[in-house]
CSV table of C-alpha atoms in Angstrom, one decimal:
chain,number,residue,atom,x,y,z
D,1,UNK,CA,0.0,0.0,0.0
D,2,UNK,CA,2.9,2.2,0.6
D,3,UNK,CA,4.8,1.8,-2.6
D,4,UNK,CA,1.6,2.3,-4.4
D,5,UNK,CA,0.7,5.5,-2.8
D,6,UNK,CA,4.8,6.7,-3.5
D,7,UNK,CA,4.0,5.7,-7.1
D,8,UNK,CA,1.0,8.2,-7.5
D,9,UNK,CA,2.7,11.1,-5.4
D,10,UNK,CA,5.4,10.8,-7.7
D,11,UNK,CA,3.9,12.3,-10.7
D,12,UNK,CA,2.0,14.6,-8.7
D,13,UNK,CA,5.8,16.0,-7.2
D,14,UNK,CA,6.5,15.9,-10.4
D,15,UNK,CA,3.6,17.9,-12.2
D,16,UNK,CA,4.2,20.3,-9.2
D,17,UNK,CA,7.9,20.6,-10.0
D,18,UNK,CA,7.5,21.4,-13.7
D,19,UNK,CA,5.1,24.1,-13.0
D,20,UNK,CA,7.3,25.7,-10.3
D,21,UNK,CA,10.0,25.7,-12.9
D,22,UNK,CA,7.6,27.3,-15.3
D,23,UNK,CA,6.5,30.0,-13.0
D,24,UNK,CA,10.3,30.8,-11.9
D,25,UNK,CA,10.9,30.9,-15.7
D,26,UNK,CA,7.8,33.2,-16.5
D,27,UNK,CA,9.3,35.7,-13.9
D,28,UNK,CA,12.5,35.6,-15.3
D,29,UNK,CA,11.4,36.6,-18.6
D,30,UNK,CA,9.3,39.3,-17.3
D,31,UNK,CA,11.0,40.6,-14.1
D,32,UNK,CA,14.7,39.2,-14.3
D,33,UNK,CA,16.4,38.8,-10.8
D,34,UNK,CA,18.8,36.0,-11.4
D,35,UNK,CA,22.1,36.4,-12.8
D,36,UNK,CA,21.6,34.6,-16.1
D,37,UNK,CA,17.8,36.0,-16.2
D,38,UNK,CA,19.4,40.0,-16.6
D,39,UNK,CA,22.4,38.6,-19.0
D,40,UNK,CA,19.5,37.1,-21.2
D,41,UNK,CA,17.4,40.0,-20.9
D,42,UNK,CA,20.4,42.3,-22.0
D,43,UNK,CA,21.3,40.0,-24.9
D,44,UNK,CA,17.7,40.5,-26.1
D,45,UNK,CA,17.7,44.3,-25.4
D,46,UNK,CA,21.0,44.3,-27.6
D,47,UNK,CA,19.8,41.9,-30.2
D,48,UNK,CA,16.6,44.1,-30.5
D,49,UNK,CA,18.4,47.6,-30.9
D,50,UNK,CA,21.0,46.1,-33.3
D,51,UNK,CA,18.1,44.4,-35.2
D,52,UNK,CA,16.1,47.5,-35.7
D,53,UNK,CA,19.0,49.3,-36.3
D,54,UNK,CA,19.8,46.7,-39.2
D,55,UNK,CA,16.4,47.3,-40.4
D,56,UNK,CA,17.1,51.2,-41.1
D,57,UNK,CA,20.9,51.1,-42.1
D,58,UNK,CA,19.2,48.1,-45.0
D,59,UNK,CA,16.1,50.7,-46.0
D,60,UNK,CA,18.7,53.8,-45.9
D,61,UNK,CA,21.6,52.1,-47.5
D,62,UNK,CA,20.2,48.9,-49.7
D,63,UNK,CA,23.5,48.7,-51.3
D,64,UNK,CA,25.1,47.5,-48.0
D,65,UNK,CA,23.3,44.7,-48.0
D,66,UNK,CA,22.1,43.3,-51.3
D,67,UNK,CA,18.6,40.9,-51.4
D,68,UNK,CA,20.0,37.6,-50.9
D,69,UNK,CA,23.5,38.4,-49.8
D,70,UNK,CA,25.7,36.3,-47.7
D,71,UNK,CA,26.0,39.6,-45.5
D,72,UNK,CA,21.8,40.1,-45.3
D,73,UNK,CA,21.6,36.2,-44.5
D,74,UNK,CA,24.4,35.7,-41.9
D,75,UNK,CA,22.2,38.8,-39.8
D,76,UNK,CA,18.8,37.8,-40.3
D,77,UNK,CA,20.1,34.4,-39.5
D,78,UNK,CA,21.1,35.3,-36.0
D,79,UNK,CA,18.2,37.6,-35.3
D,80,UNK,CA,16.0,35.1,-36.5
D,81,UNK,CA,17.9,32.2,-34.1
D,82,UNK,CA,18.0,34.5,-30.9
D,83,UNK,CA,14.5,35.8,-31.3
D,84,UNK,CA,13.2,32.1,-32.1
D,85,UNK,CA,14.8,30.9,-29.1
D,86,UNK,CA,12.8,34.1,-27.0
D,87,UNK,CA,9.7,33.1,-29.0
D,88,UNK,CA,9.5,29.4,-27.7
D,89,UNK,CA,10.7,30.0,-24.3
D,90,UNK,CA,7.7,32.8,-23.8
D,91,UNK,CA,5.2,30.1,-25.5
D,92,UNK,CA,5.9,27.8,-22.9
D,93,UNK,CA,5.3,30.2,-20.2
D,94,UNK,CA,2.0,31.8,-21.6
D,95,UNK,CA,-1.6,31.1,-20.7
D,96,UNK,CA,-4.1,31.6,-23.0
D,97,UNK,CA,-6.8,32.9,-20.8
D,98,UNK,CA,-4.4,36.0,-20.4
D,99,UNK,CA,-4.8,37.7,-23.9
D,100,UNK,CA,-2.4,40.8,-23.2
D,101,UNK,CA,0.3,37.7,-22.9
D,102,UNK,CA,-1.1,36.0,-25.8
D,103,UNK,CA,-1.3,39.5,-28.4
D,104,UNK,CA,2.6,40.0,-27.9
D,105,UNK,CA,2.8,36.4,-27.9
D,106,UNK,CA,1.3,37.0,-31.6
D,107,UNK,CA,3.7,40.2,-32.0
D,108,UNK,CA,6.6,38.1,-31.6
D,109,UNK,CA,5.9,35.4,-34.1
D,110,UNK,CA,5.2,37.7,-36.6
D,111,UNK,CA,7.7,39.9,-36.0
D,112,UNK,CA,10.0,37.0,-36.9
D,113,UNK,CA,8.1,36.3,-40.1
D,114,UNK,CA,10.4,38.8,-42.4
D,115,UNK,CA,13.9,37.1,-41.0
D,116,UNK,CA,12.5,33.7,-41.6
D,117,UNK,CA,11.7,34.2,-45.3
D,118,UNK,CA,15.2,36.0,-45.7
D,119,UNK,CA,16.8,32.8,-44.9
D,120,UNK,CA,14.0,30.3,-46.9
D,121,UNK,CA,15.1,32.0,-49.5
D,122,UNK,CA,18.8,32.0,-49.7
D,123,UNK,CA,18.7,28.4,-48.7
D,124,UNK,CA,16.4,28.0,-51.8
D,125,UNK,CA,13.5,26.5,-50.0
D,126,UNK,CA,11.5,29.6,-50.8
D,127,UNK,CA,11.7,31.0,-54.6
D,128,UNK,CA,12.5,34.6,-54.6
D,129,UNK,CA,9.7,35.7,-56.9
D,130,UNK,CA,7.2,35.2,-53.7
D,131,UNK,CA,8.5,37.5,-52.0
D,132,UNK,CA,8.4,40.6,-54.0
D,133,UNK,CA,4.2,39.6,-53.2
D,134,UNK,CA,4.5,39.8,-49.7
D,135,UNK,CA,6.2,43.6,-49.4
D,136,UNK,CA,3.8,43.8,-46.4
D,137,UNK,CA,5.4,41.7,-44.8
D,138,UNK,CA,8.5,43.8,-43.9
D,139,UNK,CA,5.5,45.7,-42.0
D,140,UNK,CA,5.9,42.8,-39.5
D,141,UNK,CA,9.6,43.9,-38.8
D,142,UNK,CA,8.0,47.0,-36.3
D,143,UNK,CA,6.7,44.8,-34.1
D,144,UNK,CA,10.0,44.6,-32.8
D,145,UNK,CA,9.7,48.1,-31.4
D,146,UNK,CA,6.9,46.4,-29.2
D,147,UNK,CA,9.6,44.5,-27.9
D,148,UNK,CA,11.5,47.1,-27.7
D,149,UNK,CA,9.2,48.5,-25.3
D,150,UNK,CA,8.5,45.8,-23.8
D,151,UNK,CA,12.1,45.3,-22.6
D,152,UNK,CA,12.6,49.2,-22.1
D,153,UNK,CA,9.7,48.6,-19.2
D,154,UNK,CA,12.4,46.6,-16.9
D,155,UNK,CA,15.9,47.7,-18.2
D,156,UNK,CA,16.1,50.3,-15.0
D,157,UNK,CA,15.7,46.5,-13.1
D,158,UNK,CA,18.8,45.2,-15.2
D,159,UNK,CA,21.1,47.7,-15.8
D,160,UNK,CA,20.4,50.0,-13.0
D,161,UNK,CA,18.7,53.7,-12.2
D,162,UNK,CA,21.2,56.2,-14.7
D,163,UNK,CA,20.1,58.7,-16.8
D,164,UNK,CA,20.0,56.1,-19.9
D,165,UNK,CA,17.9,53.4,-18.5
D,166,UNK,CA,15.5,55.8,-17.9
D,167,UNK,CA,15.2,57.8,-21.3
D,168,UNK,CA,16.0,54.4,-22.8
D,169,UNK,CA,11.9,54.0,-23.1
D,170,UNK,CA,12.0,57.5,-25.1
D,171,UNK,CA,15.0,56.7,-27.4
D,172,UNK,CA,13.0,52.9,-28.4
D,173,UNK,CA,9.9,55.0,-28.6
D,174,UNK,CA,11.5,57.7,-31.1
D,175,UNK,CA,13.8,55.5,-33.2
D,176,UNK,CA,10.3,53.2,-33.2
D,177,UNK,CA,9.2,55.9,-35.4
D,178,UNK,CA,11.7,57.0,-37.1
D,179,UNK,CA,11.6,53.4,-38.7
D,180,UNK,CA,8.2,52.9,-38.9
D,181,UNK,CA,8.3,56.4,-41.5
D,182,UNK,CA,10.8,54.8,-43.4
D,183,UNK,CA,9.3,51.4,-43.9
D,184,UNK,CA,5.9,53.0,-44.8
D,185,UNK,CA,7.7,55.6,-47.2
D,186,UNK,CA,9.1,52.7,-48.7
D,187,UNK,CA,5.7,50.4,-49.0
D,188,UNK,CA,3.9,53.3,-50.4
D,189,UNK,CA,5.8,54.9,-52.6
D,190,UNK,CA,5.3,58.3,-50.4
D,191,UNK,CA,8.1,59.6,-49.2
D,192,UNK,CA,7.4,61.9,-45.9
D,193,UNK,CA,10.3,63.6,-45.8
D,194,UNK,CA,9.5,65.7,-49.1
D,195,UNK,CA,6.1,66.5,-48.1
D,196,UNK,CA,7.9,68.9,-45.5
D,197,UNK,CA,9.7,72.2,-46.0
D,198,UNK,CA,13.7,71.1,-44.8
D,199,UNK,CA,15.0,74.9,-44.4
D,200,UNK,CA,11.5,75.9,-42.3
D,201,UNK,CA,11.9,72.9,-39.8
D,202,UNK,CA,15.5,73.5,-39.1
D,203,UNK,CA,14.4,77.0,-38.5
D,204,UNK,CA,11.6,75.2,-36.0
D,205,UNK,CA,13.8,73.2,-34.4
D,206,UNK,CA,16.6,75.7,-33.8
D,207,UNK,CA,13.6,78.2,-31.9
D,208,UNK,CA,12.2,74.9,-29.7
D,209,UNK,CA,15.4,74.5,-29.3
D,210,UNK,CA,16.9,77.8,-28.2
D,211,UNK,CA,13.2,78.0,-25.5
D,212,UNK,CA,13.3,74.7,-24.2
D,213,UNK,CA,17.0,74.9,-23.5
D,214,UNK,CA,15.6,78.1,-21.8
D,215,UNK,CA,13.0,76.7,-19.9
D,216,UNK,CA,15.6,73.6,-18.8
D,217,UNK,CA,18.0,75.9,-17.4
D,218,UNK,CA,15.5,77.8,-14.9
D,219,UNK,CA,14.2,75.2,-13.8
D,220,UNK,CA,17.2,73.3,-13.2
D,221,UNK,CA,18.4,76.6,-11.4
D,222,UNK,CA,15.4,76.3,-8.9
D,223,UNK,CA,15.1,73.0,-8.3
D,224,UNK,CA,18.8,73.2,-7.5
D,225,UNK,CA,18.1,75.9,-5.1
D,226,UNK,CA,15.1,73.8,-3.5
D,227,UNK,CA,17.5,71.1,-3.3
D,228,UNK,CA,20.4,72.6,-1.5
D,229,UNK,CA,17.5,74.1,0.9
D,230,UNK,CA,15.6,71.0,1.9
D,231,UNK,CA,19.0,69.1,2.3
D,232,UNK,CA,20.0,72.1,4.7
D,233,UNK,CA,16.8,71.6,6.9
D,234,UNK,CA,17.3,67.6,7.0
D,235,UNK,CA,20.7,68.9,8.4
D,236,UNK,CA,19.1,71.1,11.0
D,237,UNK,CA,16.2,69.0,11.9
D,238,UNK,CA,18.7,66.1,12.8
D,239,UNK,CA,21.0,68.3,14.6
D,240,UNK,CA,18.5,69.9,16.5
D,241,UNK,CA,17.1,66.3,17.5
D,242,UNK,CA,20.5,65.2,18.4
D,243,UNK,CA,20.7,68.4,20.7
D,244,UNK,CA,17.8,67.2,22.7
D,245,UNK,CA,19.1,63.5,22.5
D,246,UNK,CA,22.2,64.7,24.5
D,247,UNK,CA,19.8,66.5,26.9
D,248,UNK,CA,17.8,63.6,27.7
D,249,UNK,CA,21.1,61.3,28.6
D,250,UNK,CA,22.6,64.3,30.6
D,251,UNK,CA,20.0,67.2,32.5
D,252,UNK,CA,16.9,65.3,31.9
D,253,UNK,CA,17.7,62.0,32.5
D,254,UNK,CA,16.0,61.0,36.0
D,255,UNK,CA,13.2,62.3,34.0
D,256,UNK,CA,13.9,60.3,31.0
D,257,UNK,CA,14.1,57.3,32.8
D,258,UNK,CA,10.9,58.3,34.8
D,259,UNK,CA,9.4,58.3,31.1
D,260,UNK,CA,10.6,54.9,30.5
D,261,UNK,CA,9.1,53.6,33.0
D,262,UNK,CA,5.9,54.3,31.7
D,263,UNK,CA,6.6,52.9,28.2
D,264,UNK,CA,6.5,56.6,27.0
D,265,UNK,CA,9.8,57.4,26.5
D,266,UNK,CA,10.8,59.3,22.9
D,267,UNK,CA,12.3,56.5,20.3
D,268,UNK,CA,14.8,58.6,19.0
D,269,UNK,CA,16.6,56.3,17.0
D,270,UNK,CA,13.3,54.5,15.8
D,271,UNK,CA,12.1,57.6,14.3
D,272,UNK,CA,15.4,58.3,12.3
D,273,UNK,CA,14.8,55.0,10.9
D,274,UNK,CA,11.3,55.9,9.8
D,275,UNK,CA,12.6,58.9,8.4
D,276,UNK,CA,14.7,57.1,6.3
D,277,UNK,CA,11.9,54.8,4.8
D,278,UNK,CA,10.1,57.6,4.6
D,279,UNK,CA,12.5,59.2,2.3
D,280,UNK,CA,12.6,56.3,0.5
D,281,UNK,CA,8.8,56.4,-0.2
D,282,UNK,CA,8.6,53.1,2.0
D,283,UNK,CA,6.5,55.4,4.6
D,284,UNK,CA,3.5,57.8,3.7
D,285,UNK,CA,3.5,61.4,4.8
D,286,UNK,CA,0.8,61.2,7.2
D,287,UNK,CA,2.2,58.1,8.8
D,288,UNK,CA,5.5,60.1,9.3
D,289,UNK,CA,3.6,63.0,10.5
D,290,UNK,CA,1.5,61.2,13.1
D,291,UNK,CA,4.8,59.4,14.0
D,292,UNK,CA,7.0,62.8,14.0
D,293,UNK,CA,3.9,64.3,16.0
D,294,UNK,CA,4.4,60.8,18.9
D,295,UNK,CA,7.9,61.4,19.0
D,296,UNK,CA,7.6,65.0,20.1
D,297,UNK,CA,4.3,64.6,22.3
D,298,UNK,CA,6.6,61.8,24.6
D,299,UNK,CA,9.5,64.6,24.2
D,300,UNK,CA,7.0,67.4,25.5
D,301,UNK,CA,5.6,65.1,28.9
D,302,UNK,CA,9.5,65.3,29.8
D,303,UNK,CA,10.8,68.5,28.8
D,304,UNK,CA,7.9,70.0,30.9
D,305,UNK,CA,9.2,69.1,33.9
D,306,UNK,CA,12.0,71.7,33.2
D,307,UNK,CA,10.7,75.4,32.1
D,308,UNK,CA,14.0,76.0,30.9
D,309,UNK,CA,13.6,73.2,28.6
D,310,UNK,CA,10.7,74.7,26.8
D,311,UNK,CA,11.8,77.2,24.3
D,312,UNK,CA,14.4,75.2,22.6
D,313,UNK,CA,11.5,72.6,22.1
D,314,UNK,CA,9.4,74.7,20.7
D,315,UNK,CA,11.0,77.4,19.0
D,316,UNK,CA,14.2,74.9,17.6
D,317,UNK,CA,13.1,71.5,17.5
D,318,UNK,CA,9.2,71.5,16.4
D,319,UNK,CA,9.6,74.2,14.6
D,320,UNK,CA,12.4,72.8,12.2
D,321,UNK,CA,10.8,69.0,12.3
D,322,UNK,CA,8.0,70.2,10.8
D,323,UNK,CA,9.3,72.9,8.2
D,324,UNK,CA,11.4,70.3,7.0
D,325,UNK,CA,8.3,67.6,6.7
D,326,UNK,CA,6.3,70.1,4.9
D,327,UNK,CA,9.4,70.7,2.8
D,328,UNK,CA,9.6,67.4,1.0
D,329,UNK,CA,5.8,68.2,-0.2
D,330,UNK,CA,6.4,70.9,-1.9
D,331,UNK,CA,7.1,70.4,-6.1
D,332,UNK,CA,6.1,71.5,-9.5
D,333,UNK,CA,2.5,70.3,-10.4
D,334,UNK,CA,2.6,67.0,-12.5
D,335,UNK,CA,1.3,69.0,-15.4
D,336,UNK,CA,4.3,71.0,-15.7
D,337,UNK,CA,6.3,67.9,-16.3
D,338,UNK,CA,3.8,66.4,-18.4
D,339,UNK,CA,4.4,69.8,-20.7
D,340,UNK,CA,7.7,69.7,-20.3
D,341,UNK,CA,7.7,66.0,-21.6
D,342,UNK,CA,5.4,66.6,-24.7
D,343,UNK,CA,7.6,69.7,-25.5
D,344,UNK,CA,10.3,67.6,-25.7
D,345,UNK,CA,8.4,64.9,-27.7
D,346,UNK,CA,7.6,67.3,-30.4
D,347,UNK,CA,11.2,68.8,-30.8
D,348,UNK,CA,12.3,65.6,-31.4
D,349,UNK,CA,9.8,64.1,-34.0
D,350,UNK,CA,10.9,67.8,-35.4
D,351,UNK,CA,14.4,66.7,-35.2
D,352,UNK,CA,13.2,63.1,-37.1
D,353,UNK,CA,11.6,65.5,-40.0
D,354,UNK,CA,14.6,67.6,-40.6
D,355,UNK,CA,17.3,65.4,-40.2
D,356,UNK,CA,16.9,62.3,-42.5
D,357,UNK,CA,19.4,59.3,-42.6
D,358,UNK,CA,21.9,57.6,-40.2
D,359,UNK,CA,23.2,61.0,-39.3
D,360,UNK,CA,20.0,62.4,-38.6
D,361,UNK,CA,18.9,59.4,-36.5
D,362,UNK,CA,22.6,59.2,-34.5
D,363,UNK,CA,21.9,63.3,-33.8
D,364,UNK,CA,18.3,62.6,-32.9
D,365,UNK,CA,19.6,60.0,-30.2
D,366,UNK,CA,21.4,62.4,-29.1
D,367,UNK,CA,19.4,65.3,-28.5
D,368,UNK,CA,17.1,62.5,-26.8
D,369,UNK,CA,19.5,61.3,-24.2
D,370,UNK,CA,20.7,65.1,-23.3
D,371,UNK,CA,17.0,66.9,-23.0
D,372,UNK,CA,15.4,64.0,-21.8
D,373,UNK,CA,17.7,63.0,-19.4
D,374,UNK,CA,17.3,66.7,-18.2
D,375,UNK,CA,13.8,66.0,-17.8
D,376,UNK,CA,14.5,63.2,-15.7
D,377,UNK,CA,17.3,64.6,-13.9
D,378,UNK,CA,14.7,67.4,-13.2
D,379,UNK,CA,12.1,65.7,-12.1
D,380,UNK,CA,13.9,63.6,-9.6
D,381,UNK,CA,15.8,66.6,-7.7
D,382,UNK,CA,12.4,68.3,-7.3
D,383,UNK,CA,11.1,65.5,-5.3
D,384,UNK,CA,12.9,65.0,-2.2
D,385,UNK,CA,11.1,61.8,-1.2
D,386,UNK,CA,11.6,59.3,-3.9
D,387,UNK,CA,9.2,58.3,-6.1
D,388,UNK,CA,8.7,55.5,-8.2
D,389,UNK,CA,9.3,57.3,-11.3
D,390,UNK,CA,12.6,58.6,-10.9
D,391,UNK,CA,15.0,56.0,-9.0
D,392,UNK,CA,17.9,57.9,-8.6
D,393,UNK,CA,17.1,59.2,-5.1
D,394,UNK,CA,17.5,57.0,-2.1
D,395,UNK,CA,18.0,59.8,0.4
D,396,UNK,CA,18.4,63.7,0.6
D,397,UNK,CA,20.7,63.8,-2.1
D,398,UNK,CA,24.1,65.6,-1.2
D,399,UNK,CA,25.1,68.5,-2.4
């Protein structure tokens, strides 16, 4: 009876196993943690940018890469191997019933379509004639900006918080369409580019230039002053706490220890470590208020029992507690970064219209990474309590 009940629970363990597996593999694909799990997520970040780069330098510069070339086959061969490999891995892990999974599931196959009939055909299994009838298919080669995107969603995860992992998104987004122009100029017969004025867009882009370099640099300037103020009253706040620390282990301590006694004595050191979460937008505001306003309630039942005591209190160490609280509130409205960010969008589509060809797009990149990054750097200086858009702060950042 015993060896028959091991035989059934052993393909139930097992069953169990190969799900767990599954699951731990659906995670890494999707939110990397292991070693090997962010080394294959920034092979197929690389593999993605170099492919759609490939894509543009073959519809800019045909002659680089002739239709069935040994040059043209040996690349589409690896992008098609690497994003086969992603492809079957990602079927394994997928659930129908989730149909978000299942659509870029579909983006995926398809966008391997175009590499697979570039290497049917040079190995002859495909005639070229069929081909030239399925010109929509190089359509299918976009959807690699979806995974583009798709991978730009966690690269702050693998590569860390810096200024490029976080424009990263914008730079897939905008080389996405710089692309996508291209491949529809080319499928239509329309070419975009001529439809616009080239001497009135660089004048465009040289005045949205000129004013949101402008608007950058003031704001920079007083964000920067915000930032060397709050760090200045995180300075004084702690000091001033330390001050009345040093008080309760020297003049006040019979009644410190009086306070102890009755559980209420001030958790000095527990409160700095809330502080820190809270900085670290692990702890809201009003729990760090009501915690702040504990702290200095258990402070208050000892300092009254000397007068002396009650003006540094007061006038020192509530008074700079709570300007610096109310401190790391105060920040631009979300709308002005929202402007800011569909300014910059604009200038750089106008950057995409007036600068054609691999020089345009390496200058485009370019512009993106330095007025984005702004944006971003920006953004994260204003907000002294770190928020999950901007990673870079972990703390009052130091001057």
């Amino acid at each position: 009876m015993t060896q028959s009940n091991a035989r059934t629970a052993a393909p139930h363990q097992g069953f169990k196993a190969g799900l767990l597996r599954l699951r731990n593999l659906e995670h890494e694909l999707n939110e990397p943690t292991t070693t090997w799990g962010r080394r294959y997520m920034v092979l197929m970040a690389m593999t993605i940018v170099a492919s759609i780069f490939f894509l543009f330098i073959v519809d800019e510069y045909p002659s680089w890469f002739p239709a069935n070339s040994v040059q043209l086959f040996t690349v589409e061969l690896l992008i098609f191997c690497i994003f086969s490999v992603d492809f079957v891995l990602r079927l394994s892990v997928t659930s129908l019933r989730n149909w978000r999974a299942v659509v870029l599931l579909l983006c995926d196959a398809l966008a391997i379509v175009p590499s697979a009939i570039v290497v049917l055909v040079f190995m002859d299994v495909m005639p070229a004639a069929h081909v030239d009838s399925l010109v929509l298919l190089r359509l299918f080669r976009l959807l690699r900006v979806v995974k583009l995107l798709r991978v730009s969603n966690i690269i702050g995860e693998v590569f860390g918080a810096s200024v490029f992992s976080l424009v990263f998104g914008a730079m897939a987004a905008h080389l996405g369409l710089r692309v996508l122009v291209v491949e529809v100029s080319r499928v239509t017969s329309f070419d975009v580019y001529a439809f616009f004025d080239r001497p009135v867009l660089m004048l465009a882009v040289s005045a949205v230039g000129y004013v949101f370099g402008i608007a950058l640099a003031i704001t920079f300037g007083i964000v920067k002053r915000k930032q060397m103020e709050i760090t200045e009253l995180h300075r004084t706040a702690l000091d001033a706490l330390a001050a009345v620390e040093y008080d309760f282990q020297t003049v006040l301590k019979d009644a410190a220890d009086a306070a102890e006694a009755k559980g209420k004595r001030p958790d000095f050191e527990g409160w700095r470590m809330q502080l820190s979460h809270y900085l670290q937008e692990e702890y809201g505001y009003e729990d760090m208020k009501a915690r702040t306003n504990e702290l200095l309630h258990n402070i208050r039942d000892v300092v009254q029992t000397r007068p002396s005591m009650d003006v540094p209190f007061h006038a020192v160490l509530t008074q700079r507690l709570s300007t610096f609280l109310t401190k790391t509130q105060v920040c631009f409205h979300p709308a002005f970064y929202g402007w800011l960010k569909r300014i910059a969008n604009l200038y750089f589509v106008l950057i995409m219209l007036a600068a054609p060809g691999l020089t345009g797009l390496g200058v485009q990149l370019l512009v993106i990474f330095v007025f984005q990054g702004l944006v971003v750097i920006i953004d994260d200086m204003d907000h002294s309590v770190d928020k999950a858009v901007t990673i870079f702060n972990s703390k009052i950042l130091d001057i």
